[in-house]
Tab-separated table of C-alpha atoms in Angstrom:
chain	number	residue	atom	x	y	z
S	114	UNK	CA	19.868	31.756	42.604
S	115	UNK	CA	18.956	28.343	44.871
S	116	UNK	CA	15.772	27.134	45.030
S	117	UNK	CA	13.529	26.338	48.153
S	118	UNK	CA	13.828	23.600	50.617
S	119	UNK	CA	11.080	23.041	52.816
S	120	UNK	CA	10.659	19.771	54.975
S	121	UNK	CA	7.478	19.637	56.990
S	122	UNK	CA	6.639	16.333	59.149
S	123	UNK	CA	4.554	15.661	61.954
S	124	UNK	CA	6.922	12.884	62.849
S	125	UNK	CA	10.355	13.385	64.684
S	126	UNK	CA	13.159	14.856	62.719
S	127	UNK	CA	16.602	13.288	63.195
S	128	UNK	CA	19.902	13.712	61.316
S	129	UNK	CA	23.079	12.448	62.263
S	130	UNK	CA	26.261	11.014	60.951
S	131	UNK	CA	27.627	14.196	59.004
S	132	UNK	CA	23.730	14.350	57.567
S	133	UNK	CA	23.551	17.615	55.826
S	134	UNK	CA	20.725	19.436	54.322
S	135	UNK	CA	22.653	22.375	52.172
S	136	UNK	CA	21.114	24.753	50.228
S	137	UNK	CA	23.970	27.103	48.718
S	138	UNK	CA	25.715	28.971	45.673
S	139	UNK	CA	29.530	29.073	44.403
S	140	UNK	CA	29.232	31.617	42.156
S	141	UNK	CA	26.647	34.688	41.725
S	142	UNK	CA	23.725	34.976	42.759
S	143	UNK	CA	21.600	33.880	46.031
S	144	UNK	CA	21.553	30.963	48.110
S	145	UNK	CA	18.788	29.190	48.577
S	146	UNK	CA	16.307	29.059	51.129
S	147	UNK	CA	15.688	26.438	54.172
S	148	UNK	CA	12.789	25.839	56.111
S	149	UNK	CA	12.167	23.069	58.336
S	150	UNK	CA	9.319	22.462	60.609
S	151	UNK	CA	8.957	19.028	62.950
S	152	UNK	CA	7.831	18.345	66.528
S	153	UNK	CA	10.959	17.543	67.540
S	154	UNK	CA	14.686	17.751	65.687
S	155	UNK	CA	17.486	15.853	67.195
S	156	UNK	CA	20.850	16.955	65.312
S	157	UNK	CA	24.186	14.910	66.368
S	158	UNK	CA	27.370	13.528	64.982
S	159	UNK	CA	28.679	16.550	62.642
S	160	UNK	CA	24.874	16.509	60.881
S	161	UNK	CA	24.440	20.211	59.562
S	162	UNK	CA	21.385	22.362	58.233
S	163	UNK	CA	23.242	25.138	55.998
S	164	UNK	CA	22.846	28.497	53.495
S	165	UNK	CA	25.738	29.899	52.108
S	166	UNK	CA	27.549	31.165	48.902
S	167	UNK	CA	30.856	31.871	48.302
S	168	UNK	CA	30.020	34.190	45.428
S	169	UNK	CA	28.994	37.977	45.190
S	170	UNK	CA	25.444	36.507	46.200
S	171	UNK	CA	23.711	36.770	49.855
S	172	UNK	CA	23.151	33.598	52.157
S	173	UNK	CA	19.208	31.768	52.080
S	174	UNK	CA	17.793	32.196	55.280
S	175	UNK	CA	17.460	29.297	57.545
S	176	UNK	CA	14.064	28.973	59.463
S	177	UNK	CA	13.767	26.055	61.693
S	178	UNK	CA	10.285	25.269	63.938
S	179	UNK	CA	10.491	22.695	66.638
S	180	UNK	CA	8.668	22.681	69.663
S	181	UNK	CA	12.056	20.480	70.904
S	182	UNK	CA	15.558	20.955	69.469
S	183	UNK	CA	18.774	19.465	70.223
S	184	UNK	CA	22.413	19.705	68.974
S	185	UNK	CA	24.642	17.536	70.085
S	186	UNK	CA	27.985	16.250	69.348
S	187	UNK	CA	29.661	18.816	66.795
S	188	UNK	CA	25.925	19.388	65.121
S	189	UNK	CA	25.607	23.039	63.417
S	190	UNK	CA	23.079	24.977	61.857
S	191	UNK	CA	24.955	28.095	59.535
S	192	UNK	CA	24.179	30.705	57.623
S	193	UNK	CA	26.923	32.574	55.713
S	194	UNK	CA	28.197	34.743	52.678
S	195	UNK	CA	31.161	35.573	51.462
């Protein structure tokens, strides 16, 4: 199984440039978990916030908190399982 990744700021949050934060498995057994929590997240530029596995395992879930959140320009958030 994945671990945890939490990121908690109180500043602005802003990935871009095919920026990923991936939490995921390739054989069995669980994904890990995401959570993210910032006043404001700006995604852009193919950046991506992702679970998955591509084994017998189930996705982490994905929890993101903003009180302002934008995609932009090919930015993703996913969660999947095989």
């Amino acid at each position: 199984n994945g671990g945890m990744i939490n990121v908690v700021t109180r500043e602005n949050l802003q990935l871009s440039n095919a920026a990923q934060v991936t939490a995921q498995t390739s054989h069995r057994g669980n994904a890990g978990n995401i959570r993210i929590q910032s006043p404001r997240i700006e995604m852009q530029s193919n950046a991506a916030i992702t679970t998955a596995t591509s084994g017998s395992g189930d996705a982490g879930t994905l929890t993101v908190r903003a009180t302002d959140f934008n995609l932009r320009d090919r930015a993703q958030l996913s969660s999947a399982s095989n």
